[in-house]
Amino acid sequence: MFGFPRTIFILAATLALHTTNAAEVNVYAAPSLTDVLKEIAVNYEKQNSDKIVFNFAASSMLARQITERAPADIFFSADEAKMDDLQKAELIVNDTRRDMLSNSLVIVVPNDSRLTITSPVDLLAKTQKIAIADPRAVPAGIYTNEYLSGFGLWEKLESKIVPTENVRAALAAVESGNVDAGFVYKTDADISNKVKIAFGVPTEKGPAIRYPIALVKEAKNKSAAENFLRYLQSDNARKLFERYGFIVKF
């Protein structure tokens, strides 16, 4: 008579303890990491009670939020400069910083476009509107500015540039057909079935695109964040990063 209720009580107590011990890890990450990190988090949560919560936005915006003491536990940036700023401000745990990934730029056009681009010079005569992430602050836009400036094309193309909030917004502008072409990361182009790559920037001629990661010094869930940070550098995570087209550096 008493065995069944006691079993239920023990099970309920165990579940309550499991829930109590679970932590929420806030990961601030660049938009180009959206799809792969969500899949990694699903796999992680299957074997861990902690909940991974993402804030995806331009690295510049995320760095500013962290500077303003937003509740971030991990920062995964799309460029080193934003991480450098936080390190100088002593807002990250320096010995947890790692260059995790690399990427490359591509020029994309809508799937039904007949535009052919054999070099960035073709953008001068063949396009009217070119979407890129905000070149004043967003890494993908800064990289694009750097690349075009190296060819002496930035000033010539500036009137055609349509700045967007982030690289995924630039991709969306091309997908919708509101622009003729756009600069995005290769990994962004690979996940879209509405655009095609018209030109890939050769790695040796393009900017060095690196994705550093670090634990935020004021992390509220430090132990849980450290566990997820280690998982992001595991073989399981590596396979997913590579499947999504990232060049893994760890």
PDB file of C-alpha atoms in Angstrom:
ATOM      1  CA  MET A   1       0.000   0.000   0.000  1.00  0.00           C
ATOM      2  CA  PHE A   2       2.740   2.437   0.919  1.00  0.00           C
ATOM      3  CA  GLY A   3       5.360   1.426  -1.657  1.00  0.00           C
ATOM      4  CA  PHE A   4       3.791   3.149  -4.674  1.00  0.00           C
ATOM      5  CA  PRO A   5       3.257   6.609  -3.079  1.00  0.00           C
ATOM      6  CA  ARG A   6       6.783   6.481  -1.669  1.00  0.00           C
ATOM      7  CA  THR A   7       8.179   5.747  -5.146  1.00  0.00           C
ATOM      8  CA  ILE A   8       6.279   8.687  -6.567  1.00  0.00           C
ATOM      9  CA  PHE A   9       7.605  10.934  -3.798  1.00  0.00           C
ATOM     10  CA  ILE A  10      11.216   9.897  -4.437  1.00  0.00           C
ATOM     11  CA  LEU A  11      10.832  10.434  -8.181  1.00  0.00           C
ATOM     12  CA  ALA A  12       9.302  13.872  -7.645  1.00  0.00           C
ATOM     13  CA  ALA A  13      12.086  14.828  -5.245  1.00  0.00           C
ATOM     14  CA  THR A  14      14.709  13.678  -7.726  1.00  0.00           C
ATOM     15  CA  LEU A  15      13.144  15.700 -10.546  1.00  0.00           C
ATOM     16  CA  ALA A  16      12.888  18.753  -8.306  1.00  0.00           C
ATOM     17  CA  LEU A  17      16.570  18.461  -7.383  1.00  0.00           C
ATOM     18  CA  HIS A  18      17.476  18.048 -11.059  1.00  0.00           C
ATOM     19  CA  THR A  19      15.529  21.197 -11.940  1.00  0.00           C
ATOM     20  CA  THR A  20      16.997  23.118  -9.016  1.00  0.00           C
ATOM     21  CA  ASN A  21      20.538  22.267 -10.084  1.00  0.00           C
ATOM     22  CA  ALA A  22      19.927  23.276 -13.707  1.00  0.00           C
ATOM     23  CA  ALA A  23      21.462  26.544 -14.784  1.00  0.00           C
ATOM     24  CA  GLU A  24      20.755  28.938 -17.619  1.00  0.00           C
ATOM     25  CA  VAL A  25      23.779  29.824 -19.747  1.00  0.00           C
ATOM     26  CA  ASN A  26      23.460  33.057 -21.711  1.00  0.00           C
ATOM     27  CA  VAL A  27      25.504  32.946 -24.904  1.00  0.00           C
ATOM     28  CA  TYR A  28      25.944  36.182 -26.851  1.00  0.00           C
ATOM     29  CA  ALA A  29      26.877  35.213 -30.401  1.00  0.00           C
ATOM     30  CA  ALA A  30      27.235  36.592 -33.916  1.00  0.00           C
ATOM     31  CA  PRO A  31      24.236  35.987 -36.260  1.00  0.00           C
ATOM     32  CA  SER A  32      26.291  33.864 -38.659  1.00  0.00           C
ATOM     33  CA  LEU A  33      26.555  31.280 -35.869  1.00  0.00           C
ATOM     34  CA  THR A  34      22.794  30.984 -35.363  1.00  0.00           C
ATOM     35  CA  ASP A  35      22.057  27.655 -37.042  1.00  0.00           C
ATOM     36  CA  VAL A  36      25.101  25.713 -35.935  1.00  0.00           C
ATOM     37  CA  LEU A  37      24.958  26.888 -32.305  1.00  0.00           C
ATOM     38  CA  LYS A  38      21.276  26.046 -32.006  1.00  0.00           C
ATOM     39  CA  GLU A  39      21.972  22.510 -33.181  1.00  0.00           C
ATOM     40  CA  ILE A  40      24.954  22.177 -30.848  1.00  0.00           C
ATOM     41  CA  ALA A  41      22.809  23.389 -27.949  1.00  0.00           C
ATOM     42  CA  VAL A  42      20.108  20.807 -28.680  1.00  0.00           C
ATOM     43  CA  ASN A  43      22.715  18.035 -28.533  1.00  0.00           C
ATOM     44  CA  TYR A  44      24.238  19.472 -25.360  1.00  0.00           C
ATOM     45  CA  GLU A  45      20.909  19.760 -23.558  1.00  0.00           C
ATOM     46  CA  LYS A  46      20.146  16.084 -24.269  1.00  0.00           C
ATOM     47  CA  GLN A  47      22.999  15.127 -21.968  1.00  0.00           C
ATOM     48  CA  ASN A  48      23.000  18.067 -19.566  1.00  0.00           C
ATOM     49  CA  SER A  49      20.321  19.668 -17.401  1.00  0.00           C
ATOM     50  CA  ASP A  50      21.513  23.212 -18.155  1.00  0.00           C
ATOM     51  CA  LYS A  51      19.566  25.412 -20.559  1.00  0.00           C
ATOM     52  CA  ILE A  52      21.452  27.308 -23.275  1.00  0.00           C
ATOM     53  CA  VAL A  53      19.912  30.676 -24.135  1.00  0.00           C
ATOM     54  CA  PHE A  54      21.167  32.679 -27.105  1.00  0.00           C
ATOM     55  CA  ASN A  55      21.288  36.347 -27.905  1.00  0.00           C
ATOM     56  CA  PHE A  56      22.183  36.625 -31.597  1.00  0.00           C
ATOM     57  CA  ALA A  57      23.126  40.095 -32.822  1.00  0.00           C
ATOM     58  CA  ALA A  58      25.965  41.974 -34.500  1.00  0.00           C
ATOM     59  CA  SER A  59      29.176  41.501 -32.525  1.00  0.00           C
ATOM     60  CA  SER A  60      29.481  45.263 -32.068  1.00  0.00           C
ATOM     61  CA  MET A  61      26.031  45.418 -30.474  1.00  0.00           C
ATOM     62  CA  LEU A  62      26.734  42.442 -28.228  1.00  0.00           C
ATOM     63  CA  ALA A  63      30.063  43.895 -27.097  1.00  0.00           C
ATOM     64  CA  ARG A  64      28.293  47.131 -26.235  1.00  0.00           C
ATOM     65  CA  GLN A  65      25.653  45.238 -24.251  1.00  0.00           C
ATOM     66  CA  ILE A  66      28.326  43.368 -22.321  1.00  0.00           C
ATOM     67  CA  THR A  67      30.102  46.665 -21.621  1.00  0.00           C
ATOM     68  CA  GLU A  68      26.812  47.895 -20.191  1.00  0.00           C
ATOM     69  CA  ARG A  69      26.754  44.790 -17.945  1.00  0.00           C
ATOM     70  CA  ALA A  70      24.137  42.764 -19.802  1.00  0.00           C
ATOM     71  CA  PRO A  71      23.767  39.244 -18.306  1.00  0.00           C
ATOM     72  CA  ALA A  72      26.097  37.426 -20.701  1.00  0.00           C
ATOM     73  CA  ASP A  73      28.030  34.324 -19.686  1.00  0.00           C
ATOM     74  CA  ILE A  74      29.842  33.618 -22.988  1.00  0.00           C
ATOM     75  CA  PHE A  75      30.721  35.938 -25.869  1.00  0.00           C
ATOM     76  CA  PHE A  76      31.252  34.392 -29.324  1.00  0.00           C
ATOM     77  CA  SER A  77      32.335  37.193 -31.663  1.00  0.00           C
ATOM     78  CA  ALA A  78      32.685  37.308 -35.442  1.00  0.00           C
ATOM     79  CA  ASP A  79      35.836  39.377 -35.199  1.00  0.00           C
ATOM     80  CA  GLU A  80      38.785  39.904 -32.917  1.00  0.00           C
ATOM     81  CA  ALA A  81      38.443  43.674 -32.545  1.00  0.00           C
ATOM     82  CA  LYS A  82      35.242  43.459 -30.484  1.00  0.00           C
ATOM     83  CA  MET A  83      36.774  40.818 -28.242  1.00  0.00           C
ATOM     84  CA  ASP A  84      39.926  42.945 -27.934  1.00  0.00           C
ATOM     85  CA  ASP A  85      37.790  45.845 -26.704  1.00  0.00           C
ATOM     86  CA  LEU A  86      36.247  43.694 -23.963  1.00  0.00           C
ATOM     87  CA  GLN A  87      39.629  42.286 -22.997  1.00  0.00           C
ATOM     88  CA  LYS A  88      41.094  45.791 -22.645  1.00  0.00           C
ATOM     89  CA  ALA A  89      38.117  46.699 -20.460  1.00  0.00           C
ATOM     90  CA  GLU A  90      38.838  43.585 -18.341  1.00  0.00           C
ATOM     91  CA  LEU A  91      35.376  42.182 -19.006  1.00  0.00           C
ATOM     92  CA  ILE A  92      36.385  38.688 -20.141  1.00  0.00           C
ATOM     93  CA  VAL A  93      38.382  35.892 -18.540  1.00  0.00           C
ATOM     94  CA  ASN A  94      41.566  36.145 -20.594  1.00  0.00           C
ATOM     95  CA  ASP A  95      42.752  32.551 -20.304  1.00  0.00           C
ATOM     96  CA  THR A  96      39.434  31.270 -21.710  1.00  0.00           C
ATOM     97  CA  ARG A  97      39.779  33.247 -24.929  1.00  0.00           C
ATOM     98  CA  ARG A  98      40.240  31.108 -28.038  1.00  0.00           C
ATOM     99  CA  ASP A  99      40.142  31.733 -31.784  1.00  0.00           C
ATOM    100  CA  MET A 100      37.551  29.063 -32.597  1.00  0.00           C
ATOM    101  CA  LEU A 101      36.615  29.407 -36.242  1.00  0.00           C
ATOM    102  CA  SER A 102      37.338  31.045 -39.571  1.00  0.00           C
ATOM    103  CA  ASN A 103      35.119  31.945 -42.515  1.00  0.00           C
ATOM    104  CA  SER A 104      35.249  33.636 -45.913  1.00  0.00           C
ATOM    105  CA  LEU A 105      33.275  36.263 -47.813  1.00  0.00           C
ATOM    106  CA  VAL A 106      31.154  35.586 -50.877  1.00  0.00           C
ATOM    107  CA  ILE A 107      29.020  37.683 -53.197  1.00  0.00           C
ATOM    108  CA  VAL A 108      25.509  36.260 -53.473  1.00  0.00           C
ATOM    109  CA  VAL A 109      22.668  37.009 -55.891  1.00  0.00           C
ATOM    110  CA  PRO A 110      19.041  35.816 -55.976  1.00  0.00           C
ATOM    111  CA  ASN A 111      18.573  32.313 -57.383  1.00  0.00           C
ATOM    112  CA  ASP A 112      16.790  33.617 -60.469  1.00  0.00           C
ATOM    113  CA  SER A 113      19.398  36.294 -61.193  1.00  0.00           C
ATOM    114  CA  ARG A 114      21.348  36.157 -64.460  1.00  0.00           C
ATOM    115  CA  LEU A 115      24.079  38.345 -63.035  1.00  0.00           C
ATOM    116  CA  THR A 116      27.570  36.940 -63.514  1.00  0.00           C
ATOM    117  CA  ILE A 117      30.465  38.190 -61.426  1.00  0.00           C
ATOM    118  CA  THR A 118      34.007  37.121 -62.151  1.00  0.00           C
ATOM    119  CA  SER A 119      35.625  39.767 -59.956  1.00  0.00           C
ATOM    120  CA  PRO A 120      34.426  42.536 -57.606  1.00  0.00           C
ATOM    121  CA  VAL A 121      35.089  45.025 -60.423  1.00  0.00           C
ATOM    122  CA  ASP A 122      31.971  43.671 -62.149  1.00  0.00           C
ATOM    123  CA  LEU A 123      29.859  45.215 -59.385  1.00  0.00           C
ATOM    124  CA  LEU A 124      30.542  48.671 -60.831  1.00  0.00           C
ATOM    125  CA  ALA A 125      28.666  48.167 -64.090  1.00  0.00           C
ATOM    126  CA  LYS A 126      26.365  45.265 -63.263  1.00  0.00           C
ATOM    127  CA  THR A 127      24.638  46.314 -60.031  1.00  0.00           C
ATOM    128  CA  GLN A 128      22.520  49.133 -58.649  1.00  0.00           C
ATOM    129  CA  LYS A 129      22.128  47.983 -55.038  1.00  0.00           C
ATOM    130  CA  ILE A 130      24.512  45.893 -52.948  1.00  0.00           C
ATOM    131  CA  ALA A 131      23.564  44.750 -49.440  1.00  0.00           C
ATOM    132  CA  ILE A 132      26.232  44.450 -46.775  1.00  0.00           C
ATOM    133  CA  ALA A 133      26.206  44.483 -42.991  1.00  0.00           C
ATOM    134  CA  ASP A 134      26.754  47.955 -41.545  1.00  0.00           C
ATOM    135  CA  PRO A 135      30.366  48.751 -42.521  1.00  0.00           C
ATOM    136  CA  ARG A 136      30.752  51.209 -39.649  1.00  0.00           C
ATOM    137  CA  ALA A 137      30.392  48.641 -36.892  1.00  0.00           C
ATOM    138  CA  VAL A 138      29.386  45.114 -37.934  1.00  0.00           C
ATOM    139  CA  PRO A 139      32.247  42.657 -38.618  1.00  0.00           C
ATOM    140  CA  ALA A 140      30.910  41.340 -41.955  1.00  0.00           C
ATOM    141  CA  GLY A 141      30.525  44.914 -43.196  1.00  0.00           C
ATOM    142  CA  ILE A 142      33.949  45.919 -41.910  1.00  0.00           C
ATOM    143  CA  TYR A 143      35.504  42.919 -43.650  1.00  0.00           C
ATOM    144  CA  THR A 144      33.701  43.837 -46.885  1.00  0.00           C
ATOM    145  CA  ASN A 145      34.884  47.436 -46.658  1.00  0.00           C
ATOM    146  CA  GLU A 146      38.443  46.222 -46.105  1.00  0.00           C
ATOM    147  CA  TYR A 147      38.250  43.856 -49.056  1.00  0.00           C
ATOM    148  CA  LEU A 148      36.785  46.372 -51.521  1.00  0.00           C
ATOM    149  CA  SER A 149      39.144  49.105 -50.348  1.00  0.00           C
ATOM    150  CA  GLY A 150      42.049  46.834 -51.197  1.00  0.00           C
ATOM    151  CA  PHE A 151      40.889  46.939 -54.828  1.00  0.00           C
ATOM    152  CA  GLY A 152      40.261  50.698 -54.722  1.00  0.00           C
ATOM    153  CA  LEU A 153      36.540  49.995 -55.161  1.00  0.00           C
ATOM    154  CA  TRP A 154      34.954  51.102 -51.907  1.00  0.00           C
ATOM    155  CA  GLU A 155      34.515  54.780 -52.781  1.00  0.00           C
ATOM    156  CA  LYS A 156      33.332  53.897 -56.290  1.00  0.00           C
ATOM    157  CA  LEU A 157      30.697  51.501 -54.962  1.00  0.00           C
ATOM    158  CA  GLU A 158      29.675  53.391 -51.830  1.00  0.00           C
ATOM    159  CA  SER A 159      26.604  54.985 -53.455  1.00  0.00           C
ATOM    160  CA  LYS A 160      25.306  51.479 -54.288  1.00  0.00           C
ATOM    161  CA  ILE A 161      25.792  50.114 -50.782  1.00  0.00           C
ATOM    162  CA  VAL A 162      22.674  49.265 -48.745  1.00  0.00           C
ATOM    163  CA  PRO A 163      23.823  48.833 -45.120  1.00  0.00           C
ATOM    164  CA  THR A 164      21.902  46.338 -43.002  1.00  0.00           C
ATOM    165  CA  GLU A 165      21.714  45.540 -39.306  1.00  0.00           C
ATOM    166  CA  ASN A 166      23.835  42.397 -39.589  1.00  0.00           C
ATOM    167  CA  VAL A 167      24.998  39.754 -42.065  1.00  0.00           C
ATOM    168  CA  ARG A 168      21.742  37.783 -41.876  1.00  0.00           C
ATOM    169  CA  ALA A 169      19.827  40.943 -42.758  1.00  0.00           C
ATOM    170  CA  ALA A 170      22.089  41.381 -45.795  1.00  0.00           C
ATOM    171  CA  LEU A 171      21.323  37.801 -46.791  1.00  0.00           C
ATOM    172  CA  ALA A 172      17.583  38.444 -46.385  1.00  0.00           C
ATOM    173  CA  ALA A 173      17.803  41.527 -48.610  1.00  0.00           C
ATOM    174  CA  VAL A 174      19.273  39.405 -51.403  1.00  0.00           C
ATOM    175  CA  GLU A 175      16.762  36.601 -50.819  1.00  0.00           C
ATOM    176  CA  SER A 176      13.880  39.058 -51.204  1.00  0.00           C
ATOM    177  CA  GLY A 177      15.273  40.460 -54.445  1.00  0.00           C
ATOM    178  CA  ASN A 178      15.393  43.984 -53.008  1.00  0.00           C
ATOM    179  CA  VAL A 179      19.050  44.270 -54.009  1.00  0.00           C
ATOM    180  CA  ASP A 180      21.058  42.945 -56.937  1.00  0.00           C
ATOM    181  CA  ALA A 181      23.777  41.347 -54.844  1.00  0.00           C
ATOM    182  CA  GLY A 182      25.173  41.159 -51.349  1.00  0.00           C
ATOM    183  CA  PHE A 183      28.280  40.312 -49.379  1.00  0.00           C
ATOM    184  CA  VAL A 184      27.798  37.606 -46.745  1.00  0.00           C
ATOM    185  CA  TYR A 185      29.826  34.830 -45.173  1.00  0.00           C
ATOM    186  CA  LYS A 186      30.060  31.613 -47.153  1.00  0.00           C
ATOM    187  CA  THR A 187      28.389  29.761 -44.284  1.00  0.00           C
ATOM    188  CA  ASP A 188      25.349  32.068 -44.579  1.00  0.00           C
ATOM    189  CA  ALA A 189      25.085  31.485 -48.309  1.00  0.00           C
ATOM    190  CA  ASP A 190      25.290  27.736 -47.786  1.00  0.00           C
ATOM    191  CA  ILE A 191      22.182  27.588 -45.592  1.00  0.00           C
ATOM    192  CA  SER A 192      19.953  29.568 -47.967  1.00  0.00           C
ATOM    193  CA  ASN A 193      18.010  28.014 -50.842  1.00  0.00           C
ATOM    194  CA  LYS A 194      17.042  31.448 -52.176  1.00  0.00           C
ATOM    195  CA  VAL A 195      20.474  32.714 -53.186  1.00  0.00           C
ATOM    196  CA  LYS A 196      23.454  31.450 -55.116  1.00  0.00           C
ATOM    197  CA  ILE A 197      27.116  32.302 -54.832  1.00  0.00           C
ATOM    198  CA  ALA A 198      28.172  34.474 -57.751  1.00  0.00           C
ATOM    199  CA  PHE A 199      31.736  34.995 -56.546  1.00  0.00           C
ATOM    200  CA  GLY A 200      33.791  33.582 -53.716  1.00  0.00           C
ATOM    201  CA  VAL A 201      36.500  35.774 -52.248  1.00  0.00           C
ATOM    202  CA  PRO A 202      39.728  33.722 -52.239  1.00  0.00           C
ATOM    203  CA  THR A 203      40.871  33.150 -48.672  1.00  0.00           C
ATOM    204  CA  GLU A 204      44.393  34.335 -49.445  1.00  0.00           C
ATOM    205  CA  LYS A 205      43.100  37.607 -50.945  1.00  0.00           C
ATOM    206  CA  GLY A 206      40.338  38.324 -48.462  1.00  0.00           C
ATOM    207  CA  PRO A 207      40.434  39.621 -44.908  1.00  0.00           C
ATOM    208  CA  ALA A 208      41.381  37.231 -42.116  1.00  0.00           C
ATOM    209  CA  ILE A 209      38.022  36.353 -40.582  1.00  0.00           C
ATOM    210  CA  ARG A 210      38.308  34.885 -37.091  1.00  0.00           C
ATOM    211  CA  TYR A 211      35.707  34.007 -34.470  1.00  0.00           C
ATOM    212  CA  PRO A 212      37.065  34.330 -30.915  1.00  0.00           C
ATOM    213  CA  ILE A 213      35.155  33.060 -27.889  1.00  0.00           C
ATOM    214  CA  ALA A 214      35.579  33.789 -24.176  1.00  0.00           C
ATOM    215  CA  LEU A 215      33.921  33.527 -20.802  1.00  0.00           C
ATOM    216  CA  VAL A 216      32.524  36.851 -19.582  1.00  0.00           C
ATOM    217  CA  LYS A 217      34.141  37.820 -16.276  1.00  0.00           C
ATOM    218  CA  GLU A 218      30.826  38.706 -14.616  1.00  0.00           C
ATOM    219  CA  ALA A 219      29.135  35.484 -15.722  1.00  0.00           C
ATOM    220  CA  LYS A 220      26.383  34.588 -13.257  1.00  0.00           C
ATOM    221  CA  ASN A 221      26.578  30.889 -14.058  1.00  0.00           C
ATOM    222  CA  LYS A 222      30.332  30.487 -14.317  1.00  0.00           C
ATOM    223  CA  SER A 223      30.563  26.721 -13.762  1.00  0.00           C
ATOM    224  CA  ALA A 224      27.756  25.955 -16.223  1.00  0.00           C
ATOM    225  CA  ALA A 225      29.217  28.396 -18.755  1.00  0.00           C
ATOM    226  CA  GLU A 226      32.647  26.752 -18.458  1.00  0.00           C
ATOM    227  CA  ASN A 227      31.046  23.356 -19.136  1.00  0.00           C
ATOM    228  CA  PHE A 228      29.354  24.591 -22.299  1.00  0.00           C
ATOM    229  CA  LEU A 229      32.530  26.396 -23.377  1.00  0.00           C
ATOM    230  CA  ARG A 230      34.399  23.087 -23.133  1.00  0.00           C
ATOM    231  CA  TYR A 231      31.660  21.329 -25.096  1.00  0.00           C
ATOM    232  CA  LEU A 232      31.983  23.881 -27.892  1.00  0.00           C
ATOM    233  CA  GLN A 233      35.582  22.707 -28.272  1.00  0.00           C
ATOM    234  CA  SER A 234      34.699  19.008 -28.306  1.00  0.00           C
ATOM    235  CA  ASP A 235      34.846  16.604 -31.242  1.00  0.00           C
ATOM    236  CA  ASN A 236      31.047  16.572 -31.447  1.00  0.00           C
ATOM    237  CA  ALA A 237      30.918  20.350 -31.806  1.00  0.00           C
ATOM    238  CA  ARG A 238      33.822  20.309 -34.285  1.00  0.00           C
ATOM    239  CA  LYS A 239      31.905  17.973 -36.601  1.00  0.00           C
ATOM    240  CA  LEU A 240      28.898  20.292 -36.623  1.00  0.00           C
ATOM    241  CA  PHE A 241      30.977  23.428 -37.208  1.00  0.00           C
ATOM    242  CA  GLU A 242      32.625  21.706 -40.153  1.00  0.00           C
ATOM    243  CA  ARG A 243      29.297  20.468 -41.502  1.00  0.00           C
ATOM    244  CA  TYR A 244      28.058  24.056 -41.568  1.00  0.00           C
ATOM    245  CA  GLY A 245      31.122  25.103 -43.541  1.00  0.00           C
ATOM    246  CA  PHE A 246      33.225  26.798 -40.847  1.00  0.00           C
ATOM    247  CA  ILE A 247      36.980  26.345 -40.786  1.00  0.00           C
ATOM    248  CA  VAL A 248      37.714  25.020 -37.303  1.00  0.00           C
ATOM    249  CA  LYS A 249      40.771  26.442 -35.551  1.00  0.00           C
ATOM    250  CA  PHE A 250      40.780  24.356 -32.354  1.00  0.00           C
TER     251      PHE A 250
END
